[in-house]
Tab-separated table of C-alpha atoms in Angstrom:
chain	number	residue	atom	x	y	z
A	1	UNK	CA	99.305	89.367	98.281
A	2	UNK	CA	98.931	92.153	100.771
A	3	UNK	CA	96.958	94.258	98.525
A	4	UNK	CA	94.333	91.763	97.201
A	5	UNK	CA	93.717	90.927	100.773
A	6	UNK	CA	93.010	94.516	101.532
A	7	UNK	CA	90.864	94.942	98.556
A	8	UNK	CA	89.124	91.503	99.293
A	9	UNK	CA	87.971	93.012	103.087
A	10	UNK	CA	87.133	96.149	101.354
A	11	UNK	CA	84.257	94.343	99.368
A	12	UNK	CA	83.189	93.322	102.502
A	13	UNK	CA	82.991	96.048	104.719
A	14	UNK	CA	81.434	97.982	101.416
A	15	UNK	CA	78.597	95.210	101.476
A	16	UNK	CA	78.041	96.019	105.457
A	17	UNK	CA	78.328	99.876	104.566
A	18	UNK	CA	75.380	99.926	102.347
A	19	UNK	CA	73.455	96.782	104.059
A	20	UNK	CA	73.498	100.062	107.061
A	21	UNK	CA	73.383	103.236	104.724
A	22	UNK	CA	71.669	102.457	101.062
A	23	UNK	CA	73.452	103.633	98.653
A	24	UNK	CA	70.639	105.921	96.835
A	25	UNK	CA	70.788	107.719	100.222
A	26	UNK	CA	74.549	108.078	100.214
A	27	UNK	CA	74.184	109.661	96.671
A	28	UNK	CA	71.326	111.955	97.655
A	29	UNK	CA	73.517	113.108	100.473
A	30	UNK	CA	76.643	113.608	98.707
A	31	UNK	CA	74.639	115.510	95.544
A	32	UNK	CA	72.918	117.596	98.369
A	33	UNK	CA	76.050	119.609	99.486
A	34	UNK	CA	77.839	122.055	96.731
A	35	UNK	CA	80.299	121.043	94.491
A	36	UNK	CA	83.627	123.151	95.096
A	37	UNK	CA	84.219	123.443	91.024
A	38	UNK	CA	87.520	124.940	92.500
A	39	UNK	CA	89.111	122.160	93.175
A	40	UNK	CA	91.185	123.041	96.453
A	41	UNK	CA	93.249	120.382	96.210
A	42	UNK	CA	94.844	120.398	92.718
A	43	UNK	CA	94.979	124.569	93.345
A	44	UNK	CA	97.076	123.695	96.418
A	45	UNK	CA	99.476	121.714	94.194
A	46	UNK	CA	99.565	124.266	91.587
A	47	UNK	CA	101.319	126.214	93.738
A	48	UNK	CA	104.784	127.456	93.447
A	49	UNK	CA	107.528	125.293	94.455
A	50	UNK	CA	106.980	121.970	95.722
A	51	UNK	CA	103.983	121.305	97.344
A	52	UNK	CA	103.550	118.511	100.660
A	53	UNK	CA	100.719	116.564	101.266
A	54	UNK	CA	101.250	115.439	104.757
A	55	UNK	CA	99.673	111.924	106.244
A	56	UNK	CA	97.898	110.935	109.581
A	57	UNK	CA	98.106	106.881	109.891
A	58	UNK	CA	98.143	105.203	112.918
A	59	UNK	CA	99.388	101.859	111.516
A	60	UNK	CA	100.133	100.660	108.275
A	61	UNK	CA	100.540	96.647	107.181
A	62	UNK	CA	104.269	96.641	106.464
A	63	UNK	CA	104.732	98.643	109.961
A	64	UNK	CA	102.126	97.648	112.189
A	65	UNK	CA	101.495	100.608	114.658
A	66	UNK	CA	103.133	103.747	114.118
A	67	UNK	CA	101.959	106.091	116.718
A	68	UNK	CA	100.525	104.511	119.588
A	69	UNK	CA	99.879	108.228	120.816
A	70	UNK	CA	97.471	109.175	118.248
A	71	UNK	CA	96.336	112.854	118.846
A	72	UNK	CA	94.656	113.199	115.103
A	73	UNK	CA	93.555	116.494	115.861
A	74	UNK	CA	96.406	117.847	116.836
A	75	UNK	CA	98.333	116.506	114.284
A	76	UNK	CA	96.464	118.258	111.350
A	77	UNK	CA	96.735	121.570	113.405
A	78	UNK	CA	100.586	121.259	113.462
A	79	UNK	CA	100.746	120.104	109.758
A	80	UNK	CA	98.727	123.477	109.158
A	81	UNK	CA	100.782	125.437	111.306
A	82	UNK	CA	103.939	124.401	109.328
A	83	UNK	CA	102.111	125.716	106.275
A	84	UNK	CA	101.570	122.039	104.135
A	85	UNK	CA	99.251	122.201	101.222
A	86	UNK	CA	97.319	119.247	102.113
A	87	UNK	CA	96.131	116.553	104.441
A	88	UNK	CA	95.955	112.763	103.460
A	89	UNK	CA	94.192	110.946	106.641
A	90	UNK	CA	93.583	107.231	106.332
A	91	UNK	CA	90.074	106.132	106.987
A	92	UNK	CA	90.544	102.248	105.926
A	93	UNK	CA	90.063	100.197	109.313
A	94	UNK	CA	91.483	96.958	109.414
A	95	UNK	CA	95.155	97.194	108.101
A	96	UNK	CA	95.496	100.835	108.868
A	97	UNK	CA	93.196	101.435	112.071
A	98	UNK	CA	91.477	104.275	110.300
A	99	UNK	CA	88.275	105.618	110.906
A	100	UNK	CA	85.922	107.706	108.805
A	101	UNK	CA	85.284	110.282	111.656
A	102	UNK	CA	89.387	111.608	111.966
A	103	UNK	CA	89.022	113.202	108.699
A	104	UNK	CA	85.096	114.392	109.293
A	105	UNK	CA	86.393	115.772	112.822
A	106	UNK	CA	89.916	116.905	111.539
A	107	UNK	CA	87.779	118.728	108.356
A	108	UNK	CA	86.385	121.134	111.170
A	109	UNK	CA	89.604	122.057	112.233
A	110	UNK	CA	91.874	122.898	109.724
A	111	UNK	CA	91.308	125.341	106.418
A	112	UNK	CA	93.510	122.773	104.173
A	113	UNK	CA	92.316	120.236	101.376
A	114	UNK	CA	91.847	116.601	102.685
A	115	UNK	CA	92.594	113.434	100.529
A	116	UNK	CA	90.816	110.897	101.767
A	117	UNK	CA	93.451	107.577	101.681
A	118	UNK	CA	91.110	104.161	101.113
A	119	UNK	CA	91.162	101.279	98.779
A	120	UNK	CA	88.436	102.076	96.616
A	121	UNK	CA	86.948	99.416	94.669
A	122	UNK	CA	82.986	100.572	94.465
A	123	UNK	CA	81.499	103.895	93.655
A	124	UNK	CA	79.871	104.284	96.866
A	125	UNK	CA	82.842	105.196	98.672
A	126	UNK	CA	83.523	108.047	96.742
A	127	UNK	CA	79.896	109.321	97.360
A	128	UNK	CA	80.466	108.393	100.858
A	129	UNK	CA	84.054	110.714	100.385
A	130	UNK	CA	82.042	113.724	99.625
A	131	UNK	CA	79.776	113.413	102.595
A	132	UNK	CA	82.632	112.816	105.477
A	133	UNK	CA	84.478	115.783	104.292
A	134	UNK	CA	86.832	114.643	101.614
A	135	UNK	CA	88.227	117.480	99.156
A	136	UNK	CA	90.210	114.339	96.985
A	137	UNK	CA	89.957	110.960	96.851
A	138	UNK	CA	92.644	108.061	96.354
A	139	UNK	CA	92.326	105.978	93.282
A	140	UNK	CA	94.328	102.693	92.768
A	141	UNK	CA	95.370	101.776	89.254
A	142	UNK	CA	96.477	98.573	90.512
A	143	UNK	CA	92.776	97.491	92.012
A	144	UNK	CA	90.849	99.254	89.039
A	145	UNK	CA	90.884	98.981	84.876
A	146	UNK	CA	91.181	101.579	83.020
A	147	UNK	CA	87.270	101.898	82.254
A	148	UNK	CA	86.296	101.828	85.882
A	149	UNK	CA	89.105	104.456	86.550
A	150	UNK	CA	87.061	106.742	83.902
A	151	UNK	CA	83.746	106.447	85.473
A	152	UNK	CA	85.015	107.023	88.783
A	153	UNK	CA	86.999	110.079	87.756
A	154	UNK	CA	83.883	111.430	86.088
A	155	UNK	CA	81.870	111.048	89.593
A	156	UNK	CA	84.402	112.260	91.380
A	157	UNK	CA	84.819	115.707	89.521
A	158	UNK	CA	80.896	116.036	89.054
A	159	UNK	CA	80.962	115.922	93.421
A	160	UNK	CA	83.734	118.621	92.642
A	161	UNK	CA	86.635	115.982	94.098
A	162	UNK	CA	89.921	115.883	93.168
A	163	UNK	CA	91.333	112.402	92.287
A	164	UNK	CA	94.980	111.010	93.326
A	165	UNK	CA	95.118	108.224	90.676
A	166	UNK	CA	98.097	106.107	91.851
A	167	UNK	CA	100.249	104.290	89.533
A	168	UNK	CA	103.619	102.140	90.481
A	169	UNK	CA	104.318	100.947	86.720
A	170	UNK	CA	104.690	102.228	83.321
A	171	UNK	CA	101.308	100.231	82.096
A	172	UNK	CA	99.755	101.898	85.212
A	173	UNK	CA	100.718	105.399	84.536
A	174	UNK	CA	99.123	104.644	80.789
A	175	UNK	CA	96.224	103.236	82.599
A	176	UNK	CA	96.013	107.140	84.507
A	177	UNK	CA	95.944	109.024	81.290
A	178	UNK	CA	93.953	106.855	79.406
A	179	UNK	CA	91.199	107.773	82.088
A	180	UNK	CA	91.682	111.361	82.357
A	181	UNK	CA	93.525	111.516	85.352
A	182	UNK	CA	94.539	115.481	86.534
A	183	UNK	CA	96.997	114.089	89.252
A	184	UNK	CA	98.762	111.183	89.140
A	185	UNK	CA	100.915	110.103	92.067
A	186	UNK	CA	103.598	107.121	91.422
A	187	UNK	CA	103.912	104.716	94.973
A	188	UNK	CA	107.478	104.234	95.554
A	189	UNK	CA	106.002	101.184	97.315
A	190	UNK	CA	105.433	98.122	95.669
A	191	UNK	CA	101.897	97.569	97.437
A	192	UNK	CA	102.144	93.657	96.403
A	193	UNK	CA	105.451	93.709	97.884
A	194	UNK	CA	105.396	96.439	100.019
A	195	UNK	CA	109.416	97.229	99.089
A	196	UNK	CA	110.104	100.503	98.608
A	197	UNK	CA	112.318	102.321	95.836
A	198	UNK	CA	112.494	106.259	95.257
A	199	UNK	CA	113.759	106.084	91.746
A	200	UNK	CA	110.659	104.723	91.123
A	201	UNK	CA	109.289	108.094	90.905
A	202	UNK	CA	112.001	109.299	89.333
A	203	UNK	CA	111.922	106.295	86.153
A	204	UNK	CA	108.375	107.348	85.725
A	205	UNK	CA	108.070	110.976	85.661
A	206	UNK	CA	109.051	111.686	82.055
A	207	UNK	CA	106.084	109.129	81.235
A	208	UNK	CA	103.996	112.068	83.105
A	209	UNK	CA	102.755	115.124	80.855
A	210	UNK	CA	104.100	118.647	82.521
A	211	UNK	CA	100.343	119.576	82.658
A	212	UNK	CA	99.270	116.387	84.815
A	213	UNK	CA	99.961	117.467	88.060
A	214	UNK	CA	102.870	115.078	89.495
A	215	UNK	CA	103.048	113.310	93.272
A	216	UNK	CA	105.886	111.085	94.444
A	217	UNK	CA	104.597	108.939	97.047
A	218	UNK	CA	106.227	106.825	99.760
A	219	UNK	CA	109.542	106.590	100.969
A	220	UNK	CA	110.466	109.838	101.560
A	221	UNK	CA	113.271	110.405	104.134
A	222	UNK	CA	115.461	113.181	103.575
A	223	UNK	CA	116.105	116.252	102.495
A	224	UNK	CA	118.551	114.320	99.886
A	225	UNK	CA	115.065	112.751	98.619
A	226	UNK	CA	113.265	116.036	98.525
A	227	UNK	CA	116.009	117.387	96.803
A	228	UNK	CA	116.126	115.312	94.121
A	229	UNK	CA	112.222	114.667	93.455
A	230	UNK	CA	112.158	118.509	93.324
A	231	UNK	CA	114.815	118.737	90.787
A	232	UNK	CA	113.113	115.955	88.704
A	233	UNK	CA	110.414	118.076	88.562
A	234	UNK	CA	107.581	116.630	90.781
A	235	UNK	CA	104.932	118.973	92.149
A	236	UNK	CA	104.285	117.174	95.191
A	237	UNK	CA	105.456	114.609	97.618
A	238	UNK	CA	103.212	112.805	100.031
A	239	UNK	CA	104.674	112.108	103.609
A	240	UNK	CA	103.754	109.751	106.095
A	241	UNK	CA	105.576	107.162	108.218
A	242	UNK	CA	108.659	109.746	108.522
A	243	UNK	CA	106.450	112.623	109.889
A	244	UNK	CA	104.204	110.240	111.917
A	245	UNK	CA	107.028	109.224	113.924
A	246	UNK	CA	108.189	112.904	114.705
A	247	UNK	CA	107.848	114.318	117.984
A	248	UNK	CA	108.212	117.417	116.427
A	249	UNK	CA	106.550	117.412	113.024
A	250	UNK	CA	107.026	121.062	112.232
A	251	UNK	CA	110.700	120.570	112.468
A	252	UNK	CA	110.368	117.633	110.630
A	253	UNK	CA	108.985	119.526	107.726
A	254	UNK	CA	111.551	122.252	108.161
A	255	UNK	CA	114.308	119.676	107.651
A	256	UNK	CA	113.292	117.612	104.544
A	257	UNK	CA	112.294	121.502	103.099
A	258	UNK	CA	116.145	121.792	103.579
A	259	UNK	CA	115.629	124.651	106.161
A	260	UNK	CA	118.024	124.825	108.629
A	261	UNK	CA	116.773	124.552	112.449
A	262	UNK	CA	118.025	126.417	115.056
């Protein structure tokens, strides 16, 4: 499976991360700089309306490369421009070509809440979130138990970061509140599978309390899908592969809003 493999390379690359950076020193660091109690990122959702949290990816497994033209920067300026409420950039390395430094660079740039998209599976990359830039951090319900998703949460908010806890099943979503979860975003992709399936979001929201902050993720084409996420009542959608291969992403984003360009 895709996503084991991931995870598996992830242990590794932790193990090399703190062999170069202890992690005592990682936790000092992150401690060291002030905790936005705030929460940008869930305020940005809270928003009226529904809220976008736009992606910068350069590849993905189930696509391979996706913008060979990969002008980061510039990207997050455009996404800003078109007025999104947030930022995901992916910083894992091997299956998405991701680096740590887009979203420290791109976090000078821009004024807008950054989720930072990895496969966590240790505590020291959420420490490690805190001190590249991150205002959020991606949590996987299918790489973590319910216990670990707790403890992580609680770090997490005491670093004042919001948490995406991702769910793609009803146990999962279960899994979300049992920890405490504030947002929960549903993956229209299977990430063992990597098939994708809208209603997926859809099936699950009514498992979803109204005060949990709601994400569909994946998949997301049209202003037909838009449409009817918004009308199931979903706060947010995150966006990648379709904006990534825009040449003009501020269009883009005026067309799934349902806007009609001139």
């Amino acid at each position: 499976m895709i996503l084991e493999k991931i995870a598996n390379q992830t242990v590794e690359r932790v193990t090399e991360l703190k062999r170069r950076k202890p992690e005592e020193q990682v936790i000092t660091e992150a401690k060291a700089i002030t905790a936005n109690t705030d929460f940008p990122f869930e305020k940005a959702l809270r928003a009226e309306g529904l809220s976008f949290i736009c992606e910068i990816k350069r590849a993905s497994p189930s696509k391979g490369i996706i913008a060979q033209d990969f002008p980061y920067l510039q990207i997050a300026q455009e996404y800003e421009a078109a007025g999104v409420s947030a930022i995901s950039v992916l910083t894992e390395p091997y299956w998405f070509l991701g680096l740590d430094r887009y979203l420290t660079e791109i976090s000078k740039e821009v004024n807008l809440p950054l989720l930072r998209k990895d496969f966590v599976i240790d505590s020291y990359q959420i420490y490690e979130a805190k001190v590249i830039g991150a205002s959020a951090i991606l949590l996987i319900c299918a790489l973590l138990k319910t216990d670990v998703l707790r403890e992580y949460l609680k770090i997490a908010h005491g670093l004042g970061l919001s948490v995406l806890v991702e769910a793609h099943t009803e146990e999962e979503v279960r899994s979300a509140l049992a920890a405490g979860a504030r947002v929960i975003g549903v993956n229209n992709r299977n990430l063992r599978t990597f098939e994708v399936d809208i209603t997926t979001s859809i099936r699950l929201r009514g498992s979803v309390p109204e005060n949990i902050l709601f994400v569909s993720e994946s998949g997301i084409k049209s202003p037909d899908d838009v449409a009817m996420l918004k009308a199931n009542k979903t706060d947010a959608v995150l966006i990648g592969e379709n904006l990534m291969r825009s040449t003009n992403k501020k269009e883009q984003l005026a067309v799934l809003r349902g806007v009609r360009v001139q």
